[in-house]
PDB file of C-alpha atoms in Angstrom:
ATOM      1  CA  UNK A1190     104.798  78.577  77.399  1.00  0.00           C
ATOM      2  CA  UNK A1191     104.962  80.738  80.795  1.00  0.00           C
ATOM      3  CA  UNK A1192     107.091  83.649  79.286  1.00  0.00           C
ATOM      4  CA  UNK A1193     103.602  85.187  76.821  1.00  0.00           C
ATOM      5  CA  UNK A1194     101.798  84.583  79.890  1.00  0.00           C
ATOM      6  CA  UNK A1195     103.970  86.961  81.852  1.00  0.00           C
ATOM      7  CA  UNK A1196     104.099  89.114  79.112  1.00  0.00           C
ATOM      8  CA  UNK A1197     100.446  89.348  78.979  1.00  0.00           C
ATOM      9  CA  UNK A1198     100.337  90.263  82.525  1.00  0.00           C
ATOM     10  CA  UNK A1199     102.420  92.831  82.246  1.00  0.00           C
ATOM     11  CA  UNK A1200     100.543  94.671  79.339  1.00  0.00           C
ATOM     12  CA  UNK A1201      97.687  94.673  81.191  1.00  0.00           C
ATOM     13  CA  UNK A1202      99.192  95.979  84.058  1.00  0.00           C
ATOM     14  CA  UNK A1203     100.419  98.778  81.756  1.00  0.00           C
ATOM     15  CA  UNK A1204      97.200  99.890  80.507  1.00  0.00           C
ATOM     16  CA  UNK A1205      95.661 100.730  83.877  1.00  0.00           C
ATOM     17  CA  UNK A1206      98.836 102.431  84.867  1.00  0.00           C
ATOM     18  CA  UNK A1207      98.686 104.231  81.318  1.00  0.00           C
ATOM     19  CA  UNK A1208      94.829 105.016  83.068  1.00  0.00           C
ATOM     20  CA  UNK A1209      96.180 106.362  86.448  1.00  0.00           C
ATOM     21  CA  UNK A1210      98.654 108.352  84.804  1.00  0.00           C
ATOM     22  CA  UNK A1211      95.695 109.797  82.513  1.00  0.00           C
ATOM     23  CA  UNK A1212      93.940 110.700  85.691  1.00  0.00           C
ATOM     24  CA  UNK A1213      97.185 112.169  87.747  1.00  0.00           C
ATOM     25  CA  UNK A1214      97.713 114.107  84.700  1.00  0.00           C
ATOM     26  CA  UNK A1215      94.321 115.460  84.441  1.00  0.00           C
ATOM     27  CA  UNK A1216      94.388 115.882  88.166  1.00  0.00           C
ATOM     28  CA  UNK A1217      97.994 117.761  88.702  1.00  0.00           C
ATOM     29  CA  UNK A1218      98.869 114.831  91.324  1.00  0.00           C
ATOM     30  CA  UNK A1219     102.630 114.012  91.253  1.00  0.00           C
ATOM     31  CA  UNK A1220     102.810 110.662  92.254  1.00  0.00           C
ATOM     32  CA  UNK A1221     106.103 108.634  93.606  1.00  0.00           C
ATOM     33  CA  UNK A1222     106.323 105.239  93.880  1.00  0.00           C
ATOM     34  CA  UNK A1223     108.700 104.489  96.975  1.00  0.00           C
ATOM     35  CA  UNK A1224     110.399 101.523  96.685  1.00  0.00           C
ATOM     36  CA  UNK A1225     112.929 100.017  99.044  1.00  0.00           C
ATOM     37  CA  UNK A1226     114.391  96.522 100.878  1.00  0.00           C
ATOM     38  CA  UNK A1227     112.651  95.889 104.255  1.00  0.00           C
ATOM     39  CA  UNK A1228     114.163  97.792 107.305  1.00  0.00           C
ATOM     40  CA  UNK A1229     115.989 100.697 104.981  1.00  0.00           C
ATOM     41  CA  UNK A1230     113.618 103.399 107.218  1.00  0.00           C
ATOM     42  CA  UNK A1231     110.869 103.667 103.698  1.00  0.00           C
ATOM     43  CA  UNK A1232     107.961 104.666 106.713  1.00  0.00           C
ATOM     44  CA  UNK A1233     109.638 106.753 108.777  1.00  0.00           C
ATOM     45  CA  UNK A1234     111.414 108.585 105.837  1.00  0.00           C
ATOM     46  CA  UNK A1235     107.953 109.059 104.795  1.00  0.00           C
ATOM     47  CA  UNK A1236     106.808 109.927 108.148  1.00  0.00           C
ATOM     48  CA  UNK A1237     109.033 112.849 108.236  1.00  0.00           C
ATOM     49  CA  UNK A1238     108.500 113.992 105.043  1.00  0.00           C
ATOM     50  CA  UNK A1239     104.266 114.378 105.411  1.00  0.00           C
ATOM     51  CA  UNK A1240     105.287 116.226 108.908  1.00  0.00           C
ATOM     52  CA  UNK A1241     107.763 118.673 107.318  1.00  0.00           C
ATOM     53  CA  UNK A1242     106.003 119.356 104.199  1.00  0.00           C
ATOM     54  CA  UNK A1243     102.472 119.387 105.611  1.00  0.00           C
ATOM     55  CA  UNK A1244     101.723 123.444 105.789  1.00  0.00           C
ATOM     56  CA  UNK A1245     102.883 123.255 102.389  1.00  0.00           C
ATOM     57  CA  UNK A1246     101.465 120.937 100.124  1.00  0.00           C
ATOM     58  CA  UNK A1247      98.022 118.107 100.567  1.00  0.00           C
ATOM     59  CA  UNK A1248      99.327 114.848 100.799  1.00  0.00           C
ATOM     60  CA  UNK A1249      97.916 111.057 100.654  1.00  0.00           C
ATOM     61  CA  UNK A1250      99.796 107.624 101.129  1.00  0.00           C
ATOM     62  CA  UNK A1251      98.957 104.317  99.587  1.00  0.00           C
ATOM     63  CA  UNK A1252     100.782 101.852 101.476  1.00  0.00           C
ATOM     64  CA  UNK A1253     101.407  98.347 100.128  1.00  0.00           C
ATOM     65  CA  UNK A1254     102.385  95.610 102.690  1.00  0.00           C
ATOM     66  CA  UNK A1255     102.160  91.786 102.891  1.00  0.00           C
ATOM     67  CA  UNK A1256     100.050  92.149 106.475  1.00  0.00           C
ATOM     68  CA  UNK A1257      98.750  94.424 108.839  1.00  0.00           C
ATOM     69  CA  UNK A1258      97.983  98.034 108.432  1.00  0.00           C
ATOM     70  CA  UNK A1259     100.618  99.272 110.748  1.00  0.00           C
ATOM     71  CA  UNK A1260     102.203 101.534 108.270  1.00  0.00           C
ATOM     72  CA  UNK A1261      99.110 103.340 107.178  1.00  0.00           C
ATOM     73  CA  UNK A1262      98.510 103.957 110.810  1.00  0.00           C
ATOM     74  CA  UNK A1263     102.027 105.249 111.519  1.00  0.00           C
ATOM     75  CA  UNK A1264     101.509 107.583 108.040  1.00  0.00           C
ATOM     76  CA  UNK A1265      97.941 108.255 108.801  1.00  0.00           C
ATOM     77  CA  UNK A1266      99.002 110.007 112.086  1.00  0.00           C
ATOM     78  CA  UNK A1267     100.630 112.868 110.416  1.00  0.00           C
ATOM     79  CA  UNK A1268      97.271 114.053 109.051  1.00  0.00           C
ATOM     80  CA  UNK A1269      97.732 112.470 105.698  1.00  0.00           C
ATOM     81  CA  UNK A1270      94.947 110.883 103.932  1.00  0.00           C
ATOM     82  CA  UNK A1271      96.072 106.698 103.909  1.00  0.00           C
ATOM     83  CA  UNK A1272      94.855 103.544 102.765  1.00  0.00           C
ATOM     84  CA  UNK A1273      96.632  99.849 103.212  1.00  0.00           C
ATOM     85  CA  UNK A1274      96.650  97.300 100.664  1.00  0.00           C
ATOM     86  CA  UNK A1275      97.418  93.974 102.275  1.00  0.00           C
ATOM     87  CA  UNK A1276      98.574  91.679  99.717  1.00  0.00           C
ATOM     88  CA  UNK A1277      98.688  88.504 100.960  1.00  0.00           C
ATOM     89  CA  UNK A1278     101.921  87.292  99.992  1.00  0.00           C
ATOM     90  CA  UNK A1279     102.411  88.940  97.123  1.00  0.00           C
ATOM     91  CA  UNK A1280     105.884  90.978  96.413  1.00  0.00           C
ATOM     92  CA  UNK A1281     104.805  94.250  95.378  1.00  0.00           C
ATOM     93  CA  UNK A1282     101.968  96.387  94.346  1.00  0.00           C
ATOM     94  CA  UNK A1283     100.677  96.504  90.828  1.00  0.00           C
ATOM     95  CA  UNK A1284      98.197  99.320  88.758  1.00  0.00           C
ATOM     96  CA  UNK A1285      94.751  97.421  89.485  1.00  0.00           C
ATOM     97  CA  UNK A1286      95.639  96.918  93.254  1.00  0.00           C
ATOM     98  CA  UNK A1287      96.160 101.368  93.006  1.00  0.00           C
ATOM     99  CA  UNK A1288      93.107 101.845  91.159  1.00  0.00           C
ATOM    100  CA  UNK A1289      90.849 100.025  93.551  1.00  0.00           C
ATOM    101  CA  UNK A1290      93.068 102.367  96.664  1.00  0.00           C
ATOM    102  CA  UNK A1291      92.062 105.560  94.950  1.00  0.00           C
ATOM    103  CA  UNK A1292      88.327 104.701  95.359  1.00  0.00           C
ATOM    104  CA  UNK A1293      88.850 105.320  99.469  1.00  0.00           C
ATOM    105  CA  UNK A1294      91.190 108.612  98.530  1.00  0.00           C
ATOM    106  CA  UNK A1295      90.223 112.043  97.625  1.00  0.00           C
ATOM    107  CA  UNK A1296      92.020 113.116  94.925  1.00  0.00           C
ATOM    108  CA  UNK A1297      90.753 116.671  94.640  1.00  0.00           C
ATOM    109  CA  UNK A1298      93.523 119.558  94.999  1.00  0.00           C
ATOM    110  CA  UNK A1299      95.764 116.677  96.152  1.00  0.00           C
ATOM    111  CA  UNK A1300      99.927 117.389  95.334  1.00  0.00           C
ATOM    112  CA  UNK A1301     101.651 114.138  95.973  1.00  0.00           C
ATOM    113  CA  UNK A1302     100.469 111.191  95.998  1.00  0.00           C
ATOM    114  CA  UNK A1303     103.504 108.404  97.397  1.00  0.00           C
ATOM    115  CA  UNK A1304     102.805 105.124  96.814  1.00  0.00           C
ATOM    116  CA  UNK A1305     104.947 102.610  99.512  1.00  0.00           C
ATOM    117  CA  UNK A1306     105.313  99.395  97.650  1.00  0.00           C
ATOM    118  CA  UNK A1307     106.194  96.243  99.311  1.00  0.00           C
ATOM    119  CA  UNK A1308     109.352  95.794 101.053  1.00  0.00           C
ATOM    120  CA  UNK A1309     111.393  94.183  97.632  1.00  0.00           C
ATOM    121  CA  UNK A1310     113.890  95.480  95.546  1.00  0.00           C
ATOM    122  CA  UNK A1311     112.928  93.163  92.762  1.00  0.00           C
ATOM    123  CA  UNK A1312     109.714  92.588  91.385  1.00  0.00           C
ATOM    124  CA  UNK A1313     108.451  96.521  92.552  1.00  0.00           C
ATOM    125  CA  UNK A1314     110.902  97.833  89.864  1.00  0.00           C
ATOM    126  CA  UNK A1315     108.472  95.498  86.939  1.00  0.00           C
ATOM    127  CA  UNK A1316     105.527  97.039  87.956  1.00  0.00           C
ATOM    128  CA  UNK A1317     104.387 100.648  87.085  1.00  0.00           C
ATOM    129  CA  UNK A1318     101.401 102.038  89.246  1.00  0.00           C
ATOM    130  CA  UNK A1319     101.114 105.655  87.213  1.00  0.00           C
ATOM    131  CA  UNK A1320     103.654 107.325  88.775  1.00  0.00           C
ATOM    132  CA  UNK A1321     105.774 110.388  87.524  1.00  0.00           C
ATOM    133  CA  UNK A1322     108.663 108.795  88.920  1.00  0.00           C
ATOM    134  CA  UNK A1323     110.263 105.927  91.228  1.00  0.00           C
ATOM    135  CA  UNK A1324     111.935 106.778  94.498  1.00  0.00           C
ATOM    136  CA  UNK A1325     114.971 104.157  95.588  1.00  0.00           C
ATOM    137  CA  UNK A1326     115.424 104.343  99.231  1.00  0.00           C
ATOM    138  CA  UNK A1327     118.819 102.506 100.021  1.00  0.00           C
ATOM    139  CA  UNK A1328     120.130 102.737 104.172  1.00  0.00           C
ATOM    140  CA  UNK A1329     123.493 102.582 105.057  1.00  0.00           C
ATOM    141  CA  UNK A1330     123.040  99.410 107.146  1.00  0.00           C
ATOM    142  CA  UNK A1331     122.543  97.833 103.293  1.00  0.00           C
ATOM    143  CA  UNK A1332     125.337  96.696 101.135  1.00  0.00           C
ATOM    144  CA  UNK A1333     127.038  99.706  99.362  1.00  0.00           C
ATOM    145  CA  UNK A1334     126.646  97.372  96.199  1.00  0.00           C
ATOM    146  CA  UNK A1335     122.609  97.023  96.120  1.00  0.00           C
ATOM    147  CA  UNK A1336     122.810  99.342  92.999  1.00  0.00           C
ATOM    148  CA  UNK A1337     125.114  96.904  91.102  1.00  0.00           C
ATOM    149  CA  UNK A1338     123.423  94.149  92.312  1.00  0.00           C
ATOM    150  CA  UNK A1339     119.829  95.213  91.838  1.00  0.00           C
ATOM    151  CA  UNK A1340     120.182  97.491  88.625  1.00  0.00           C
ATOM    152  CA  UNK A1341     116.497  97.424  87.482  1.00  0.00           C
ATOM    153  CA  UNK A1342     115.397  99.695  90.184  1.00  0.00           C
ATOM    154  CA  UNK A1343     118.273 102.164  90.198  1.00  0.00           C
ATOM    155  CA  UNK A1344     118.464 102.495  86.842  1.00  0.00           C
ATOM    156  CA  UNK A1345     114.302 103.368  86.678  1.00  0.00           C
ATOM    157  CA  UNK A1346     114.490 105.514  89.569  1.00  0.00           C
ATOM    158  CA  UNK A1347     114.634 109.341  89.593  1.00  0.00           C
ATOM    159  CA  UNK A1348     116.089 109.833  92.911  1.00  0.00           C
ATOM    160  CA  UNK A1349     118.306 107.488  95.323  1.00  0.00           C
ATOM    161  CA  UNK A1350     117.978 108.574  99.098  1.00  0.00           C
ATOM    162  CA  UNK A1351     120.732 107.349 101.240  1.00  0.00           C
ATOM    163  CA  UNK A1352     118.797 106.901 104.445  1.00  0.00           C
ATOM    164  CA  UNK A1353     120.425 106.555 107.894  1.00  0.00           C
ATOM    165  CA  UNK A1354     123.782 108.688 107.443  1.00  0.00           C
ATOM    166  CA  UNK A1355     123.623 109.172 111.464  1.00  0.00           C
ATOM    167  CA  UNK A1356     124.773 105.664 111.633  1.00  0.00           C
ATOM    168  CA  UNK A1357     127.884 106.278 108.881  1.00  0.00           C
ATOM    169  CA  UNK A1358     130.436 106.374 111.846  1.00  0.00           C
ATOM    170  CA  UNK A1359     129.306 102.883 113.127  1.00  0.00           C
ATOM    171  CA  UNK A1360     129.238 100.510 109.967  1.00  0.00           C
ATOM    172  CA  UNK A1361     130.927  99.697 106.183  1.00  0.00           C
ATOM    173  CA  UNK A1362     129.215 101.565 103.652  1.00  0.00           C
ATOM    174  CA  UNK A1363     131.215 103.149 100.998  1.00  0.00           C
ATOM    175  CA  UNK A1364     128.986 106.305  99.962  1.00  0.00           C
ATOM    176  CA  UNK A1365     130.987 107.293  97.242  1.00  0.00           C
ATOM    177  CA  UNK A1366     130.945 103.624  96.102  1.00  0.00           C
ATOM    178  CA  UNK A1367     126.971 103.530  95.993  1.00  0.00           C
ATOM    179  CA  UNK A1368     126.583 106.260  94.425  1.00  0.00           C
ATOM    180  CA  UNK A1369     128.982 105.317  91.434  1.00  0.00           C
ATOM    181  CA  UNK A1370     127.320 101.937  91.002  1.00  0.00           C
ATOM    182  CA  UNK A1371     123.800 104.004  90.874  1.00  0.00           C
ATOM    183  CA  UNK A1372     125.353 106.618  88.615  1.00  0.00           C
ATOM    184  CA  UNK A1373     126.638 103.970  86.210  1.00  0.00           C
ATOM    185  CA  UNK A1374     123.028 102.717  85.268  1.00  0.00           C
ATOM    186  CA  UNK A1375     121.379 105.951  85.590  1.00  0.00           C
ATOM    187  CA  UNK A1376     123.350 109.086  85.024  1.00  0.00           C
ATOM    188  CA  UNK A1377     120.787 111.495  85.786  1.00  0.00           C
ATOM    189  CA  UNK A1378     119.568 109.853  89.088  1.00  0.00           C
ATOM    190  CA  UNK A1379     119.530 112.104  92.056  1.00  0.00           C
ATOM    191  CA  UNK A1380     121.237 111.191  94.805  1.00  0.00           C
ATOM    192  CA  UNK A1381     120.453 112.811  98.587  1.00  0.00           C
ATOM    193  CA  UNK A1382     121.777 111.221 101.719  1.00  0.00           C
ATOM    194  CA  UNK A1383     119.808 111.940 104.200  1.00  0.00           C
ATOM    195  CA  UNK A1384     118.438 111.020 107.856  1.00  0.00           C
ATOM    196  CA  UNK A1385     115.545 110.833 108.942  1.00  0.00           C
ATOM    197  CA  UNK A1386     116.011 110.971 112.367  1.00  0.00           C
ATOM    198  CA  UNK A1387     118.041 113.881 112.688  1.00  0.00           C
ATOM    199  CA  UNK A1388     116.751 115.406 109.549  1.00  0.00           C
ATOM    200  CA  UNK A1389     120.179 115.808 108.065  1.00  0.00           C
ATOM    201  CA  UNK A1390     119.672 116.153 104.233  1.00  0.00           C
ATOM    202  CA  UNK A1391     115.962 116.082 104.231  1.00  0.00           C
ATOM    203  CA  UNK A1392     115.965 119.866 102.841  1.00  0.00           C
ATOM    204  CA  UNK A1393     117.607 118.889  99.317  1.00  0.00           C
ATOM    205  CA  UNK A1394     114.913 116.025  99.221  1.00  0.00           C
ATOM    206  CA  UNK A1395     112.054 118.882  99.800  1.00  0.00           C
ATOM    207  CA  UNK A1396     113.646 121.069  97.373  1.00  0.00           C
ATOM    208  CA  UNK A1397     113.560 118.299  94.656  1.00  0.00           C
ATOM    209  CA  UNK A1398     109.363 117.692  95.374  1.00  0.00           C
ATOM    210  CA  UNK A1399     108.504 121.242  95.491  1.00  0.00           C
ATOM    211  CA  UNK A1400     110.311 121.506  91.901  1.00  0.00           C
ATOM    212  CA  UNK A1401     108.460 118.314  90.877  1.00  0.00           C
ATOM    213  CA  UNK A1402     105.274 119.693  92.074  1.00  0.00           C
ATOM    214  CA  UNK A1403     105.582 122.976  90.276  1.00  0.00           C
ATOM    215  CA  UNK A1404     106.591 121.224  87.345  1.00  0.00           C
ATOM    216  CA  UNK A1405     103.323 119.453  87.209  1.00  0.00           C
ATOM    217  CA  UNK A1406     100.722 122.027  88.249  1.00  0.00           C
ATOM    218  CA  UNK A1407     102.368 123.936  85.314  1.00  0.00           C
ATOM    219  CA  UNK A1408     102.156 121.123  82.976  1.00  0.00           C
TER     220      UNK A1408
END
């Protein structure tokens, strides 16, 4: 009896993302949703990238989170338009929960649009929210075997950033190994380590959303 139920939920959730993308289309907005496991440095990658690519492009954040609005003041700092959804216990963001966020967001000449989901490297993956493409964020303080072990995501996602290569010298993660696990579900995915700290990487990351963005203002 529960699985037409979930079904049901689902579908619906696919027509307003079916909506959004409708709208981004109309709009030119490339939109990424940015999924991760807590801790794997989602923000601050984030953080680095509005910085870096501000003179270049108009950015906004939608930031999904269980409490507080500490991440959408941490993004909001960089001079990017942001707005919090707290979801009060729920595991990740969903299309209804973005269409009510883009009532606080001006949308006009916007480029990207990132959506942050919730911390989870589950139920995110289920849920589309219009975007042109999913973001995996993986940190080398993870398991090297995340891919394998959460395939949903990796296999969905357009690009894998290996965050945190600073700390390679200090702990187990197989690189090579990750990245053949990803590549295995999803031979086309992208696949940038980078750091955001030291900015190590970052530029192959930019190059990839510039292309995106051209791509879509040409559409």
């Amino acid at each position: 009896m529960e699985v037409p139920v979930v079904r049901n939920i689902l579908e619906a959730n696919d027509r307003i993302s079916a909506q959004l993308r409708k709208l981004f289309a109309e709009r030119k907005v490339l939109v990424l949703n940015l999924i991760s496991s807590p801790g794997s440095g989602k923000t601050s990658t984030l953080e680095r990238t509005l910085t870096d690519l501000a003179p270049e492009f108009k950015m906004a954040v939608i930031e999904g989170d269980l409490r507080t609005d500490n991440d959408a003041r941490r993004v909001a700092a960089t001079g990017a338009q942001a707005v919090q959804i707290n979801t009060d216990g729920a595991c990740h963001l969903d299309s209804s929960m973005v269409q009510v966020a883009l009532e606080s967001i001006d949308i006009d000449g916007l480029d990207i649009l990132f959506v942050e989901n919730v911390g989870n490297l589950v139920c995110p993956a289920e849920f589309e929210v219009g975007e042109d493409y999913k973001v995996s964020l993986l940190s080398v303080t993870e398991g090297d075997d995340k891919p394998e072990k959460y395939p949903l995501l990796f296999a969905e996602s357009a690009v894998m950033l290996l965050n945190k290569t600073d700390l390679l010298p200090y702990v187990d993660f197989d690189m090579a190994r990750a990245e053949r696990f990803a590549r295995a579900l999803n031979k086309d995915i992208a696949v940038f380590p980078v750091s955001c700290k030291t900015r190590e990487g970052m530029g192959a990351w930019y190059d990839w959303l510039r292309a995106r963005v051209r791509e879509k203002k040409a559409a």
